[in-house]
Tab-separated table of C-alpha atoms and ligand atoms in Angstrom:
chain	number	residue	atom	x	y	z
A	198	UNK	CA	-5.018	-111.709	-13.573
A	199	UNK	CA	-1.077	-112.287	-12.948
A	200	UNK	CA	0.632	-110.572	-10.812
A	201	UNK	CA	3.222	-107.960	-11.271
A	202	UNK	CA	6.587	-108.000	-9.598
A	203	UNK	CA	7.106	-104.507	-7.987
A	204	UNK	CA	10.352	-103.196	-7.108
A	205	UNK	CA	12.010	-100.057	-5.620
A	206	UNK	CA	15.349	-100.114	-7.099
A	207	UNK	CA	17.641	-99.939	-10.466
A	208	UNK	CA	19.378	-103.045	-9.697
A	209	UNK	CA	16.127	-104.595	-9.219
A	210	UNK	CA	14.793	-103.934	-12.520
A	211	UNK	CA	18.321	-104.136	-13.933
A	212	UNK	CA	18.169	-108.013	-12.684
A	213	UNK	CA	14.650	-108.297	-13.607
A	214	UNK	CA	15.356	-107.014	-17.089
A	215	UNK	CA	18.405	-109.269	-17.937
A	216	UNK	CA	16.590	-112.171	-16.407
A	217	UNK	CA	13.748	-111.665	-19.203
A	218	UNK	CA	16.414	-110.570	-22.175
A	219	UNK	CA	17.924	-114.348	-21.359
A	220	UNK	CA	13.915	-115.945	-21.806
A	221	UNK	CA	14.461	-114.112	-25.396
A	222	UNK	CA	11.748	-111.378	-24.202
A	223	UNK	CA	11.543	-107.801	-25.638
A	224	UNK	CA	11.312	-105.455	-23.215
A	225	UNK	CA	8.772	-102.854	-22.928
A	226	UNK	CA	8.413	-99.472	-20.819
A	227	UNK	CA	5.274	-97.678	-20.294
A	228	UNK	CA	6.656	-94.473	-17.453
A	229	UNK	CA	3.907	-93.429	-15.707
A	230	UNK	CA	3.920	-91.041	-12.969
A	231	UNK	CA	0.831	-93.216	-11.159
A	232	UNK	CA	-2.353	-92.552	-10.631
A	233	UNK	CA	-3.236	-94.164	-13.641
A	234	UNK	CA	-6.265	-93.817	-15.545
A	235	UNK	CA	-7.825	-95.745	-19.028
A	236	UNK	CA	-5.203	-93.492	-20.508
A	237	UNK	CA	-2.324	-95.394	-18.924
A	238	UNK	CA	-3.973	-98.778	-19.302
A	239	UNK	CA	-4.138	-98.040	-22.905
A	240	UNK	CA	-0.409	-97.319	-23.033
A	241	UNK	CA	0.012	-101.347	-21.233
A	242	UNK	CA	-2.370	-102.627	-23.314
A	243	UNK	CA	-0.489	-101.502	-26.546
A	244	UNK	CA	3.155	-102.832	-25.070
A	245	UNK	CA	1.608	-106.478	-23.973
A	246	UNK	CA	0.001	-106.752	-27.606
A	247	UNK	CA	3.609	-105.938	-28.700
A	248	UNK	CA	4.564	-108.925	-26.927
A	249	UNK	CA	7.870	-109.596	-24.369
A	250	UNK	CA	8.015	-108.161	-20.929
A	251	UNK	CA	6.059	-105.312	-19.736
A	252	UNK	CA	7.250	-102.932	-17.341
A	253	UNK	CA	5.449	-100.159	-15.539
A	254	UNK	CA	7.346	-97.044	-13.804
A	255	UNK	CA	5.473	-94.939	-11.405
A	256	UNK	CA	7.680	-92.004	-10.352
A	257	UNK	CA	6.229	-88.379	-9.602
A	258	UNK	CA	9.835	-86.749	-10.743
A	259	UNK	CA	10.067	-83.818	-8.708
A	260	UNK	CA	12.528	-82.505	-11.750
A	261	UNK	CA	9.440	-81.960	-14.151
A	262	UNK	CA	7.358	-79.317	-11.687
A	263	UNK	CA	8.224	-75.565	-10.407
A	264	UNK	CA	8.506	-74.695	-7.413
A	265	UNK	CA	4.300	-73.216	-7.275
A	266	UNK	CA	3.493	-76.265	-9.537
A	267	UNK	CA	1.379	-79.291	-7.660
A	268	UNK	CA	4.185	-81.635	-6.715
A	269	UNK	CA	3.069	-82.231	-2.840
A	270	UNK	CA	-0.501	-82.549	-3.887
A	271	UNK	CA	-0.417	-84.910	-7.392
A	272	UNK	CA	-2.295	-87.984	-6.477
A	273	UNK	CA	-0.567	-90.754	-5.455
A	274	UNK	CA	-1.962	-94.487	-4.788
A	275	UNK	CA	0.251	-97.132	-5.326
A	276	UNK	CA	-1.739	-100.128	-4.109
A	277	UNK	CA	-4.543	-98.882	-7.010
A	278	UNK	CA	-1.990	-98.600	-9.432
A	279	UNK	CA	-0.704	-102.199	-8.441
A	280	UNK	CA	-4.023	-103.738	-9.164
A	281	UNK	CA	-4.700	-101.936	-12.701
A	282	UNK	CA	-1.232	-103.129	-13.858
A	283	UNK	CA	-1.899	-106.339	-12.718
A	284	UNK	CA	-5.696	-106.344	-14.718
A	285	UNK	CA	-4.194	-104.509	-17.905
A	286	UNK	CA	-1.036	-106.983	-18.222
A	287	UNK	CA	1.923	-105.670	-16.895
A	288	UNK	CA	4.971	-107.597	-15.883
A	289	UNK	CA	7.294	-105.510	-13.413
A	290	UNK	CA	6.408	-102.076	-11.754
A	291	UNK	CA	8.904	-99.930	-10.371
A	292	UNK	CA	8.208	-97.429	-8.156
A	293	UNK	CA	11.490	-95.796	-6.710
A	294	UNK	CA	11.923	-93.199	-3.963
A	295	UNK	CA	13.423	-90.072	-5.017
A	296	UNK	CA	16.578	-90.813	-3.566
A	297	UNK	CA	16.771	-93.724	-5.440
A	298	UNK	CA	16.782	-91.533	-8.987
A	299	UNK	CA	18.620	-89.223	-7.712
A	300	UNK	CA	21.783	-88.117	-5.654
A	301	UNK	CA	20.647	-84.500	-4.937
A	302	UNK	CA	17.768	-81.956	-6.070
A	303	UNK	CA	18.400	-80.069	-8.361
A	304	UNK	CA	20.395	-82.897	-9.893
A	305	UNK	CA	23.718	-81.871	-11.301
A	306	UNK	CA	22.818	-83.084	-14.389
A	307	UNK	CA	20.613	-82.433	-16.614
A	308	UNK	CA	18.911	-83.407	-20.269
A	309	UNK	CA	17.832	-80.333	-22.023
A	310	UNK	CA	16.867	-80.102	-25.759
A	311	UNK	CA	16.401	-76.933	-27.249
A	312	UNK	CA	13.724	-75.152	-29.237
A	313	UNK	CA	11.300	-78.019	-28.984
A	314	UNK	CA	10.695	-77.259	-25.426
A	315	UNK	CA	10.586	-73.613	-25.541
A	316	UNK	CA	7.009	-72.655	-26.668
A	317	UNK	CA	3.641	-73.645	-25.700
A	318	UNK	CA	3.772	-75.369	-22.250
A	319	UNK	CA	7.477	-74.954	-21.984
A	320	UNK	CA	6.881	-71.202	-21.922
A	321	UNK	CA	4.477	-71.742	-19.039
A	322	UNK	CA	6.207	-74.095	-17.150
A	323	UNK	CA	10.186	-73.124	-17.281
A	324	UNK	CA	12.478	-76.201	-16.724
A	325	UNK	CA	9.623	-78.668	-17.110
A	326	UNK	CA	10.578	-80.237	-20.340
A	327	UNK	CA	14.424	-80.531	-18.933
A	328	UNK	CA	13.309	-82.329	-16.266
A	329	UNK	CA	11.064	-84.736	-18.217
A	330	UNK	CA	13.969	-85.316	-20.103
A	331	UNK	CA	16.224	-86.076	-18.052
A	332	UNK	CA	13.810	-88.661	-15.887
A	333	UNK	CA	13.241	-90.191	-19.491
A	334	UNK	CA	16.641	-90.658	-20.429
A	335	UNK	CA	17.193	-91.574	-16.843
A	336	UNK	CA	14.614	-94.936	-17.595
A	337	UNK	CA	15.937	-95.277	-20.774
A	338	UNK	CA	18.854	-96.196	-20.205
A	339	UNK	CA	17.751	-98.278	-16.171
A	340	UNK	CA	15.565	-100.173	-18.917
A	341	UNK	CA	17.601	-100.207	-22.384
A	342	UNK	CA	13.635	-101.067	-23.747
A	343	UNK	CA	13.403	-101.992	-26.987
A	344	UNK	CA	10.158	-99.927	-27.127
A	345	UNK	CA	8.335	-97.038	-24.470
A	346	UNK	CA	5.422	-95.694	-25.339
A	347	UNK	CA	3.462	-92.536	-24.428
A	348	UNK	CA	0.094	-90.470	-24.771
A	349	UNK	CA	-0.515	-88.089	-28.061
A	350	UNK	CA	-2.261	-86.357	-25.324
A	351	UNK	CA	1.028	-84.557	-24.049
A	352	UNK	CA	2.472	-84.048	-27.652
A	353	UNK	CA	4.953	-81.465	-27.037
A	354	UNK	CA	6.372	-83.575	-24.027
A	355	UNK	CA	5.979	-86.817	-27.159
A	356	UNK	CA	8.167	-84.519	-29.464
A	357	UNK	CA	10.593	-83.545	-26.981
A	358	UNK	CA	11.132	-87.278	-26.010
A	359	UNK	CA	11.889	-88.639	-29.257
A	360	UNK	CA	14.281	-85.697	-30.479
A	361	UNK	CA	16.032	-86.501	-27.094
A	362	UNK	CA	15.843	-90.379	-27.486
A	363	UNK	CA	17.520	-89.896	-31.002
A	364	UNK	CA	19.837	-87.506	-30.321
A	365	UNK	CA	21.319	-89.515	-27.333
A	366	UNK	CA	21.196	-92.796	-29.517
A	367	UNK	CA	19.062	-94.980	-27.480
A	368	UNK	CA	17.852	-97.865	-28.809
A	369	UNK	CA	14.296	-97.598	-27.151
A	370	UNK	CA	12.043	-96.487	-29.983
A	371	UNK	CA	9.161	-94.360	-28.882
A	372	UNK	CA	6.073	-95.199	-29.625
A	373	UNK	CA	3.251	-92.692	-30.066
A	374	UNK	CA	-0.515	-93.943	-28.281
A	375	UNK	CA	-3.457	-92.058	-28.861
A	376	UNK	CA	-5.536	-89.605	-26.419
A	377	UNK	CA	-7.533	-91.766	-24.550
A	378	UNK	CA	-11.085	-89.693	-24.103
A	379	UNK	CA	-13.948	-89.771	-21.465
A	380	UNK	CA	-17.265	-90.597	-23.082
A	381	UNK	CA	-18.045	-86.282	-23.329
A	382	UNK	CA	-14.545	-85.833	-24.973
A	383	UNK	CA	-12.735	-84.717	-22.441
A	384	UNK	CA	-9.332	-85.890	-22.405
A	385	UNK	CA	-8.224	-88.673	-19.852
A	386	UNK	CA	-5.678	-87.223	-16.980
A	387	UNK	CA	-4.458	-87.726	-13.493
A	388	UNK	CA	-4.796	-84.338	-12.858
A	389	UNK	CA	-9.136	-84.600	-13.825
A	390	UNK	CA	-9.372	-85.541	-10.309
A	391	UNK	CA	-8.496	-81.840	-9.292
A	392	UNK	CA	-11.889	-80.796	-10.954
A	393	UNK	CA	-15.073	-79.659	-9.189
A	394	UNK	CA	-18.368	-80.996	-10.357
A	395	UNK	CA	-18.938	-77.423	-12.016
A	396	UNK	CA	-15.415	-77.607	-13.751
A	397	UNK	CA	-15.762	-81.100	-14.747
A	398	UNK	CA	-19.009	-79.624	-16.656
A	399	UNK	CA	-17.210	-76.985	-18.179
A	400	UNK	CA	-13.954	-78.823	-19.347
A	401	UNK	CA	-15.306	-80.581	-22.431
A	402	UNK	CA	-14.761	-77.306	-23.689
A	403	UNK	CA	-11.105	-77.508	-24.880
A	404	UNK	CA	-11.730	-80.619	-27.150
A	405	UNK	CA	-15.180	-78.914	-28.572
A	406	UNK	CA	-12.652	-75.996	-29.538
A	407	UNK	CA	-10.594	-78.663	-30.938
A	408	UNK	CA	-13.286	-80.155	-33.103
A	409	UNK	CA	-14.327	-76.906	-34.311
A	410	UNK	CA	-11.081	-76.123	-35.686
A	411	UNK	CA	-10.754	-79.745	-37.393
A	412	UNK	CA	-14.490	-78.976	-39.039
A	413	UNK	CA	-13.093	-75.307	-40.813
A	414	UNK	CA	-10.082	-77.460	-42.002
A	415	UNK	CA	-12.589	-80.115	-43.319
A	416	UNK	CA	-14.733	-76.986	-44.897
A	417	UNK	CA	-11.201	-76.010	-46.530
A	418	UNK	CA	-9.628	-73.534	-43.950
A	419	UNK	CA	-5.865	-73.466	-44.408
A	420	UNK	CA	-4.584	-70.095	-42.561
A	421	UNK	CA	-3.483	-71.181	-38.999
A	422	UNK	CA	-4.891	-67.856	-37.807
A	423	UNK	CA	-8.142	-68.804	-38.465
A	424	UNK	CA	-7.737	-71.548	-36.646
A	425	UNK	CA	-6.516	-69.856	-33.638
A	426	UNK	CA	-9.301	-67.588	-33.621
A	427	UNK	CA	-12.059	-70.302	-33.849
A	428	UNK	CA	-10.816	-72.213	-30.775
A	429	UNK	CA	-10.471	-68.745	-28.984
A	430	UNK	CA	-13.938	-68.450	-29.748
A	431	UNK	CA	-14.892	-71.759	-28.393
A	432	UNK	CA	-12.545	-71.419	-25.443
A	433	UNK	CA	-14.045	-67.927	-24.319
A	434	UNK	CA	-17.472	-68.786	-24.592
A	435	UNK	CA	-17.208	-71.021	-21.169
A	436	UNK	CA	-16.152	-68.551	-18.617
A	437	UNK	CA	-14.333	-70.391	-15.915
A	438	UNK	CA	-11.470	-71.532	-18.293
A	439	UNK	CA	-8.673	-69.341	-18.256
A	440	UNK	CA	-6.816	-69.420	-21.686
A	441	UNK	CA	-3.105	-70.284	-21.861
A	442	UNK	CA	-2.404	-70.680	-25.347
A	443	UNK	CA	-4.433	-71.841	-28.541
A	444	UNK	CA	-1.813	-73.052	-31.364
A	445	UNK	CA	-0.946	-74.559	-34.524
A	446	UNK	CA	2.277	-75.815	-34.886
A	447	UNK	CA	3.898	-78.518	-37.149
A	448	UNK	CA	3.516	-81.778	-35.043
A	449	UNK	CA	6.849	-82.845	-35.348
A	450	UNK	CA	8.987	-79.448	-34.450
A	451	UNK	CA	6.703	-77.717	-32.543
A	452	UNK	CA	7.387	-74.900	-34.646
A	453	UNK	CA	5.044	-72.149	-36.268
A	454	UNK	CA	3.764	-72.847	-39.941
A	455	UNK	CA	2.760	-70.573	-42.272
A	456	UNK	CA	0.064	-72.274	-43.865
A	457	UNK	CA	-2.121	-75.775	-42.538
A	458	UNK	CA	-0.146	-78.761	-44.561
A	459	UNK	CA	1.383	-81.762	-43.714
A	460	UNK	CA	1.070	-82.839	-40.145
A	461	UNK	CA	-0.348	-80.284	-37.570
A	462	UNK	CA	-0.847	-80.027	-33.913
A	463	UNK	CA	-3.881	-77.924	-33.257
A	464	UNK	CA	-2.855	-77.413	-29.065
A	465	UNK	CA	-4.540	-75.791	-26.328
A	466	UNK	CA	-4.026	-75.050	-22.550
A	467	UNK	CA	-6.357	-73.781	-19.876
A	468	UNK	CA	-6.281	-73.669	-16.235
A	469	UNK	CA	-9.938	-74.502	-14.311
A	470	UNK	CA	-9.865	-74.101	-10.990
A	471	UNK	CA	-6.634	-76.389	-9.263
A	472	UNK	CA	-6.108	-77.959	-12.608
A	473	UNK	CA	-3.992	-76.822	-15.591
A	474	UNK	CA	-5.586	-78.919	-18.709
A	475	UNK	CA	-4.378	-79.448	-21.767
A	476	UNK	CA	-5.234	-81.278	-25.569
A	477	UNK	CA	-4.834	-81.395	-28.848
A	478	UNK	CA	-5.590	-83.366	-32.322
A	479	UNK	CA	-3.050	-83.743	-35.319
A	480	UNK	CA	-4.293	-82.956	-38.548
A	481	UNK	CA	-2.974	-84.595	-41.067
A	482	UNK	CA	-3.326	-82.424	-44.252
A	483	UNK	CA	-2.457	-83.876	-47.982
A	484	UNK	CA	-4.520	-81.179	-50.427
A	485	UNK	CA	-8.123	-81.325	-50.007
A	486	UNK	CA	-7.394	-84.918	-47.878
A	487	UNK	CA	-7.823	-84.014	-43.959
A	488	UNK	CA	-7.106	-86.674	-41.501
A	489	UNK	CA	-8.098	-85.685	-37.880
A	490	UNK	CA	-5.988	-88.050	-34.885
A	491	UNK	CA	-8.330	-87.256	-32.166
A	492	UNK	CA	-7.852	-89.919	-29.780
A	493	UNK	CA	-10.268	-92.230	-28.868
A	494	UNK	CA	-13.753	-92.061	-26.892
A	495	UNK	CA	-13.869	-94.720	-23.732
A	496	UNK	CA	-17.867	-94.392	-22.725
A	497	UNK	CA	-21.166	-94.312	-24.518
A	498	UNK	CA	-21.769	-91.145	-25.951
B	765	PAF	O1	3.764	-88.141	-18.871
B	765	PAF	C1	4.158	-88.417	-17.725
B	765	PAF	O2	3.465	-89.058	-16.929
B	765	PAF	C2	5.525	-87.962	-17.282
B	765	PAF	O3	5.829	-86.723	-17.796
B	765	PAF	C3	6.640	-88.995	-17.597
B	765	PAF	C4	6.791	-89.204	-19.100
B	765	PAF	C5	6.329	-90.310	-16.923
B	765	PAF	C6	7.977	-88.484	-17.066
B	765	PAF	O4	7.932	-88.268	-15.696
């Protein structure tokens, strides 16, 4: 297991950075906001078998939650996160203070891209995509990565990053890693820990709503609304999840579609209890050819 340098500040990883671009390294950038799960280690895994130099940033960015969201209480632990770095590969970890992204909160400036961010979660969670945005572009360009990669699990959040990425002409490319799933489907996240026993019984739910979309579009189901009352169905039937949304969207725009084609995002939200979850799976539609990108399962079934 090597060791990963870990530093607090942008010259620091701006040093570190140039120091591996002379050794003729690639550099790669997996942001994290910590506690990181098999989900995370996935995301390292994928960037050291890309090869170069791996780097890991753990930042909570206050930017990204509203004012009632769960900033003072997201789990933190650094000195874990250290040591799964160090077991899954990566090189460099930087962990800054706040003040050391930024001058003042709110910052004066921001990254916001339009439409992508408005439905689904951004409608729940105003200013959260801006300020995902703007941390991102922030690392992009500490970094100048050739590659960062980041979870299908938070696809809107994956669509609004590239559209910004591209739009601001960076040259990190963003690489897309699949949902990274607990052996009863649930999807992996830092914010699982918030669960009861009871809610971690009941959370499963959202991806067997998810499945039971995917099997009416295997059975030949093409109207979106059909969809979205299927995983409705499947959503209500466990009591303590309270429904946020239940979409189909294209995968790439975020935007409504008219009929299932091409590559949809089948999306839901639901809080249970402290936690806000969310998942999804991308169908991938070509005539009577259905492709379902549901992640991956970690355990045993
Ligand atoms: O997905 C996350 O953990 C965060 O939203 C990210 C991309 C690290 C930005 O803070």
């Amino acid at each position: 297991v090597n060791t990963p340098e870990l530093v607090h500040t942008v010259s620091a990883v701006r040093d570190a950075v140039a120091a591996a671009r002379r050794r003729g390294q690639a550099i790669r950038l997996v942001p994290t906001m910590g506690a990181l799960h098999a989900g995370h280690t996935s995301l390292i895994g994928r960037a050291r078998a890309d090869g170069g130099f791996v780097a890991v940033s753990i930042f909570v960015n206050p930017l990204q939650f509203g004012p009632s969201e769960d900033f003072a209480a997201y789990p933190r632990d650094l000195e874990g996160d250290v040591a799964a770095v160090a077991r899954a590969g990566g090189d460099l970890i930087f962990a800054p203070s706040v003040e050391e992204m930024y001058e003042a909160i709110p910052s004066l400036t921001r990254v916001s891209v339009a439409e992508i961010t408005e439905p689904l979660c951004g409608a729940a969670r105003p200013g959260h995509f801006d300020g995902v945005a703007t941390v991102v572009a922030k690392l992009f360009a500490i970094f100048e990565a050739d590659t960062a990669y980041f979870g299908q699990k938070d696809a809107q959040q994956l669509a609004v990053v590239r559209r910004m990425a591209q739009d601001l002409s960076f040259r990190t490319a963003v690489v897309a890693c699949p949902t990274i799933r607990e052996a009863d489907g649930l999807a992996m996240s830092s914010r699982n820990a918030y669960l009861t026993a009871q809610e971690r019984a009941a959370a499963p739910t959202l991806y067997r709503a998810l499945r039971a979309a995917a099997d009416l579009v295997h059975a030949g189901e093409r109207e979106p609304a059909a969809l979205r009352v299927k995983l409705m169905e499947v959503l209500s039937s466990e009591p303590r999840l309270d429904v946020e949304y239940a979409e189909v969207r294209d995968a790439g725009t975020i935007e409504r579609i008219g009929t299932i084609d091409g590559d949809v995002l089948v999306a839901v939200a639901a809080r249970l209890g402290r936690a806000r979850l969310i998942d999804n799976i991308v169908l991938h539609v070509h005539g009577d050819d259905v492709d379902v990108e549901a992640g991956e399962i970690k355990g045993d079934l």
